[in-house]
XYZ file of C-alpha atoms in Angstrom:
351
model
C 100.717 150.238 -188.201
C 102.798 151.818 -190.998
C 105.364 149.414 -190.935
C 103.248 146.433 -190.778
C 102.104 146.437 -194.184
C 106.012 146.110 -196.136
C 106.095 143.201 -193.324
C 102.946 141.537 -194.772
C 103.923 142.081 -198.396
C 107.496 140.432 -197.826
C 105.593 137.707 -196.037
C 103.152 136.837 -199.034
C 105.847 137.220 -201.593
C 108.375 134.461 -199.540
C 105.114 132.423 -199.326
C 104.460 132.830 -203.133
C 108.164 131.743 -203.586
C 107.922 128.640 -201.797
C 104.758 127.212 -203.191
C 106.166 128.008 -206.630
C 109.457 126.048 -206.136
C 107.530 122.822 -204.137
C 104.928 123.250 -207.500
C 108.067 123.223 -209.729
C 110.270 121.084 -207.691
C 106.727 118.130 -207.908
C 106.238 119.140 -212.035
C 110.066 117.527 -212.245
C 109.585 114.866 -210.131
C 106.565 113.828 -211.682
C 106.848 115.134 -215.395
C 105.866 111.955 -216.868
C 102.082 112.205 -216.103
C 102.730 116.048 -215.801
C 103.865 116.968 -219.344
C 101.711 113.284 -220.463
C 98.329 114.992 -219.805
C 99.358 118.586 -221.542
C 100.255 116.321 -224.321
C 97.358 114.775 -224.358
C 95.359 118.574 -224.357
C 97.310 119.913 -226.997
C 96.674 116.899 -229.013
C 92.879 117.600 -228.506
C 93.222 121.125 -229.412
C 94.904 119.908 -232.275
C 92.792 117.634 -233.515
C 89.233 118.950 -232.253
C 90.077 122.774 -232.398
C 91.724 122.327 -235.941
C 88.635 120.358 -236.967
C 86.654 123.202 -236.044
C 88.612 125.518 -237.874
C 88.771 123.921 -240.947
C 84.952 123.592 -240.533
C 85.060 127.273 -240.635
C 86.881 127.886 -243.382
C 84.602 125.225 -245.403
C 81.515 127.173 -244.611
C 82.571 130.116 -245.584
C 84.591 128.980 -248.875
C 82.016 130.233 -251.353
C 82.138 133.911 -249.457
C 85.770 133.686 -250.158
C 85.427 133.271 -253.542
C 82.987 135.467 -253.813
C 85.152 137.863 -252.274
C 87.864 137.309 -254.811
C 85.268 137.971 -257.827
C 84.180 141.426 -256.289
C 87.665 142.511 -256.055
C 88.415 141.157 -259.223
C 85.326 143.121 -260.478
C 86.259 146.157 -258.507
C 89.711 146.453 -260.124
C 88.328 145.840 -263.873
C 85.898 148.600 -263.068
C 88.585 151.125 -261.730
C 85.888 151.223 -258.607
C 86.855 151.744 -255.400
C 86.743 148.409 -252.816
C 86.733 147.373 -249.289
C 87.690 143.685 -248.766
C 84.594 141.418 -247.606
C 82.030 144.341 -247.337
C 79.729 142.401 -249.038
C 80.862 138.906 -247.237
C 81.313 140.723 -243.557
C 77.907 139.800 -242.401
C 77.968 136.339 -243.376
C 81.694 136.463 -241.789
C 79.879 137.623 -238.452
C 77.547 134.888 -237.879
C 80.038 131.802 -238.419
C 82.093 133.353 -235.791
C 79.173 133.320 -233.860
C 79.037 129.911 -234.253
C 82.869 128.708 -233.542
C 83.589 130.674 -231.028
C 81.373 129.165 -228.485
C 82.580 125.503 -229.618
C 86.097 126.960 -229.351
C 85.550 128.367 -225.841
C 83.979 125.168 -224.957
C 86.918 122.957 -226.233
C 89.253 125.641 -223.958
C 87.344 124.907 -221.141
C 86.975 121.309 -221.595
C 91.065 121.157 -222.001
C 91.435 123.626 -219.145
C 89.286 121.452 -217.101
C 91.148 118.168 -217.226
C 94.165 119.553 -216.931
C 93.637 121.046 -213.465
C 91.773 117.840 -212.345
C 94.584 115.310 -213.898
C 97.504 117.973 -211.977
C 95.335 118.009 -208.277
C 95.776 113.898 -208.996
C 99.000 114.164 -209.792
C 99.822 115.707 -206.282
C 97.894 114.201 -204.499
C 99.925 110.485 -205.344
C 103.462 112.465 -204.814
C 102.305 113.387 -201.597
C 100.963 110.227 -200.624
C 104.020 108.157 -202.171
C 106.710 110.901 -200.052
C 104.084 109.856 -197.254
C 103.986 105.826 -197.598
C 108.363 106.008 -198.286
C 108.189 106.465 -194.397
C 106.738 103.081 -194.110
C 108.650 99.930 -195.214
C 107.053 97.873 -197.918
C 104.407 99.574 -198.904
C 104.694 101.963 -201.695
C 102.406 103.122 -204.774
C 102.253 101.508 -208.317
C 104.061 104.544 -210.893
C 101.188 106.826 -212.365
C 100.738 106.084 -215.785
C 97.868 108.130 -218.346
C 95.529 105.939 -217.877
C 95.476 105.714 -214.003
C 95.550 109.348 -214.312
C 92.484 109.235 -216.417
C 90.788 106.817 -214.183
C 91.570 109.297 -211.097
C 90.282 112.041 -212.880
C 87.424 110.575 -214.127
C 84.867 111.352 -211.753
C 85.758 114.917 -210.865
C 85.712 116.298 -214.952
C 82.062 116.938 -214.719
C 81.955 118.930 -211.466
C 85.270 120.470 -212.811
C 83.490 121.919 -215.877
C 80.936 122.978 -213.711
C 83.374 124.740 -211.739
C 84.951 126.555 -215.128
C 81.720 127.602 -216.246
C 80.546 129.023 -212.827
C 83.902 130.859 -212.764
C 83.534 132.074 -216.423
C 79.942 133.358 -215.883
C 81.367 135.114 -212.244
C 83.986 136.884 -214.576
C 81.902 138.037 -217.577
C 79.803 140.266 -215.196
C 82.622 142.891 -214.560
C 83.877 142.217 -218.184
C 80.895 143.170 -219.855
C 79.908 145.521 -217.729
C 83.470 147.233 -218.284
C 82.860 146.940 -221.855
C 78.817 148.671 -221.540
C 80.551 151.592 -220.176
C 82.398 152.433 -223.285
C 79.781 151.595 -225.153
C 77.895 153.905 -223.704
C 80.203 156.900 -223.378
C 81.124 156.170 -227.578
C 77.384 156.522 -228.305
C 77.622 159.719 -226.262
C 75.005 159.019 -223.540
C 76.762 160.053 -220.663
C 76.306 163.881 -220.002
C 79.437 165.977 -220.706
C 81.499 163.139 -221.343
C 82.759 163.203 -225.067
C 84.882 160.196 -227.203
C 88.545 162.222 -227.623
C 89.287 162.485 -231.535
C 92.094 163.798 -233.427
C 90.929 167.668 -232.632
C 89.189 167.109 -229.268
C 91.993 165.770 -226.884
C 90.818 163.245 -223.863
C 89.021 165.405 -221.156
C 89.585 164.438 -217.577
C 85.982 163.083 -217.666
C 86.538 160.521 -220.216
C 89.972 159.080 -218.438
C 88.117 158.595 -215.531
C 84.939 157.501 -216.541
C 86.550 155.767 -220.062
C 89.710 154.580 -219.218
C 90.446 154.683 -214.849
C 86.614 153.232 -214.366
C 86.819 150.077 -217.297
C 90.172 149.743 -215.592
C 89.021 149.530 -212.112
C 86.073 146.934 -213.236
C 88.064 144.385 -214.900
C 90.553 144.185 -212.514
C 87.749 143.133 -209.968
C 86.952 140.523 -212.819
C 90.464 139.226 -212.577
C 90.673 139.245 -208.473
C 87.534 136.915 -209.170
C 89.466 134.446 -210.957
C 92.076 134.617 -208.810
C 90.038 133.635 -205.000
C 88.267 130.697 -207.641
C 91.422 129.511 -208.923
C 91.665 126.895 -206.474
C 88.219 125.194 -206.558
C 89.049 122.782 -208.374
C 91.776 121.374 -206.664
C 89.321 121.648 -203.630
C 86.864 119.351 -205.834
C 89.198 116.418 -206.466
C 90.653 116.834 -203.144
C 87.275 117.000 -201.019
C 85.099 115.416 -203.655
C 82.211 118.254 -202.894
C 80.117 119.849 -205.729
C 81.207 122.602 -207.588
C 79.604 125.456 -205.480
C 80.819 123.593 -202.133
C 84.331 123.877 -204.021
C 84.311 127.563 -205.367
C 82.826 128.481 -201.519
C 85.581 126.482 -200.241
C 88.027 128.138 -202.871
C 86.388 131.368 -201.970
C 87.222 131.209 -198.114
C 90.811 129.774 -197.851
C 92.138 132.453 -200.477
C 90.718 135.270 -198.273
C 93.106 134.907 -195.336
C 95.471 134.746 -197.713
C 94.957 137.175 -200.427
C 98.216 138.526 -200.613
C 99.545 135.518 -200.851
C 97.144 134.111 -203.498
C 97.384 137.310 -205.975
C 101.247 137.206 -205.527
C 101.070 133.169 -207.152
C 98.036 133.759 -209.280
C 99.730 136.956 -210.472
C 103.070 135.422 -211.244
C 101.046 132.152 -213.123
C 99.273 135.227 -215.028
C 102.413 137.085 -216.299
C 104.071 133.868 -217.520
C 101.216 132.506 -219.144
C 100.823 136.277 -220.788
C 104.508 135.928 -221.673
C 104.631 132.546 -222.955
C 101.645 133.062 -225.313
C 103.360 136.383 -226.881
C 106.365 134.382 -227.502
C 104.717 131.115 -228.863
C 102.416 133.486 -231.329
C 105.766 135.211 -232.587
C 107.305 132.062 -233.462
C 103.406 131.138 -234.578
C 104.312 133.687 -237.310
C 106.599 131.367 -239.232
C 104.179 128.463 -239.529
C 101.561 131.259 -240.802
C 104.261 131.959 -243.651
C 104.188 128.398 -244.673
C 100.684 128.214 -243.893
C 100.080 130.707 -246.422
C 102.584 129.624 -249.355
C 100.465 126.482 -249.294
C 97.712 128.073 -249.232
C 98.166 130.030 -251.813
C 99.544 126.974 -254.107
C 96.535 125.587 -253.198
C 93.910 128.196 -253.937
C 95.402 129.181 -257.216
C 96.650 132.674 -255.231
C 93.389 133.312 -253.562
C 94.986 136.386 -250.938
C 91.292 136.402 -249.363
C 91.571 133.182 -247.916
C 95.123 133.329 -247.578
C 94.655 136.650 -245.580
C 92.552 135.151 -242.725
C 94.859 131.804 -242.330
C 98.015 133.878 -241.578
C 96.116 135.774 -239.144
C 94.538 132.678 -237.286
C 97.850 130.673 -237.344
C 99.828 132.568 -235.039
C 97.091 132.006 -232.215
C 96.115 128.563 -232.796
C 99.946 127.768 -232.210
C 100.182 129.349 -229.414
C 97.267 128.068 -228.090
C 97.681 124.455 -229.070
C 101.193 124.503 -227.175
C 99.925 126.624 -224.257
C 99.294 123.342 -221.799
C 102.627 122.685 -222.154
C 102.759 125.404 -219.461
C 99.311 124.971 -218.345
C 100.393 121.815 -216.582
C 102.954 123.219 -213.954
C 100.496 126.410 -213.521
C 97.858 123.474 -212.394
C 100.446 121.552 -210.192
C 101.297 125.052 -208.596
C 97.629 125.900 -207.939
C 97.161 122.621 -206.102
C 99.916 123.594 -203.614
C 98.732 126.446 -203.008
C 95.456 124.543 -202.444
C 97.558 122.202 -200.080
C 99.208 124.858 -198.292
C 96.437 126.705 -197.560
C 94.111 124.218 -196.626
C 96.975 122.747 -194.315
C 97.274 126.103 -192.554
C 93.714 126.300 -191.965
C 93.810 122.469 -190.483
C 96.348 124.095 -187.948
C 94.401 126.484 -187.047
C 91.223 124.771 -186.680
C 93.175 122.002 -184.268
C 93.564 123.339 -180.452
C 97.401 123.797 -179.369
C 96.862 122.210 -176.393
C 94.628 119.632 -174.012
C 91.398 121.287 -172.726
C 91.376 121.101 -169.265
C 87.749 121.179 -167.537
């Protein structure tokens, strides 16, 4: 039994390996209508998360100006000054507002491009399928047959995101209520460390081990729904039929599932880091204009650089998004093969 389990773990990782090289080797034989649709959802976070943005910063114009006359006032005074304390909760309440439509907009973009990748392999394996039989082959798939394959799984799709979302914000939050409550000291003999009361070994394993432990059960979540929607376009069922069906096929294979989801999760991580460092120097030129602009308003200014970085990153993030969606699908395909196999008897039944 002890040597079983570096057995299994070899045997999921070689698994994880092959569906990521069949998802990348499909992604460049189909990168037309692969890298087409992320075009098409950065374009839409362009364009719809920009405009909600800027929508933003138009609301809240007069509380940046008013920001710049306090500390104007502040300094003529010789007073002392914290930026927006007057302006913070005013600040609060339009975030409130744009980061739901944000979030939305993510999900909407996140949403058609798993559905418009599960299409996508689903006509390469049918066209490697029909190149067995002479003359008959498919038509090339171009954005809008893409869009009119897609079509009617988006709303069942979204359904699916949202389900997931809600099914991850329970061990999120309630990671997050736990040092909530331990900072407003409401947990007996536990105590927030400061700079002359080190971390007791309480608090790391209540306040840091416990949070931990929690939110990686969030994550584990995501990982056994990754696949429902792939199990939507391919099955056509409604969303909890495909998160059920998502749910089942991942757990004789969760090795093999965290090893892919895992490695989809690091280079996503990665690639955002990178793409909000080189984010950096559009914020610089962001903020000379804005500056020009706003006859040196830094208040304004100050927010933009900080919000640039992200919003590049995030507007070229389905760039990458699309093969992560193609390699979901064959894991989809792989696993849903194996359990074909072993649903099918090996031999004739003999009465």
């Amino acid at each position: 039994m002890a040597s079983s389990s570096p057995v299994i773990n070899a045997h999921g990782c070689r698994a994880g390996n092959v569906v990521v090289v069949e998802g990348l080797r499909l992604t460049a034989r189909a990168r037309r209508p692969v890298f087409g649709s992320a075009f098409l959802a950065s374009a839409a976070a362009l364009l719809i998360g920009g405009g909600i943005v800027a929508s933003a910063f138009a609301a809240s114009w007069g509380l940046f100006l008013q920001a710049r006359r306090d500390a104007e006032y502040s300094i003529e005074s010789e007073d002392s000054y914290v930026a927006y304390a007057d302006q913070w909760d005013a600040f609060v309440r339009v975030a409130f507002c744009v980061y739901p439509l944000l979030l939305l907009v993510a999900m909407g973009l996140i949403t058609w491009l798993l559905t418009a990748q599960a299409v996508i392999v689903a006509h390469a394996r049918e066209c490697a399928a029909r190149r067995a039989q002479p003359g008959v082959a498919l038509g090339a798939l171009t954005l809008r047959t893409l869009w009119r394959g897609s079509r009617p799984h988006i709303g069942a799709a979204f359904r699916i995101q949202l389900l997931t979302l809600v099914c991850a914000l329970v061990p999120g939050l309630a990671g997050l209520l736990i040092l909530v409550v331990i900072d407003m000291e409401m947990v007996p003999g536990i105590v927030w460390p400061t700079y002359h009361e080190p971390a007791t070994v309480q608090f790391i394993l209540a306040g840091r081990i416990l949070p931990v432990v929690i939110w990686v059960c969030g994550l584990v979540l995501l990982f056994r729904f990754a696949l429902a929607t792939a199990v939507r376009a391919a099955d056509n069922c409604s969303a909890t039929a495909a998160m059920r069906r998502s749910w089942a096929l991942t757990r004789t294979a969760r090795l093999h599932t965290i090893a892919v989801c895992l490695l989809c999760t690091g280079v996503v991580t990665v690639t955002f880091t990178v793409l909000k460092l080189l984010g950096t120097y559009v914020a610089h030129w962001a903020g000379l204009l804005m500056l020009a602009t706003t006859g040196d308003n830094v208040w304004v200014t100050g927010v933009l650089v900080i919000i640039v970085p992200v919003a590049v990153a995030l507007v070229l993030l389905p760039l990458l998004m699309a093969p992560v969606g193609v390699v979901l699908t064959c894991l989809h395909k792989r696993l849903d093969d194996r359990a074909e196999r072993a649903r099918v008897p090996s031999g004739p039944l003999i009465e």
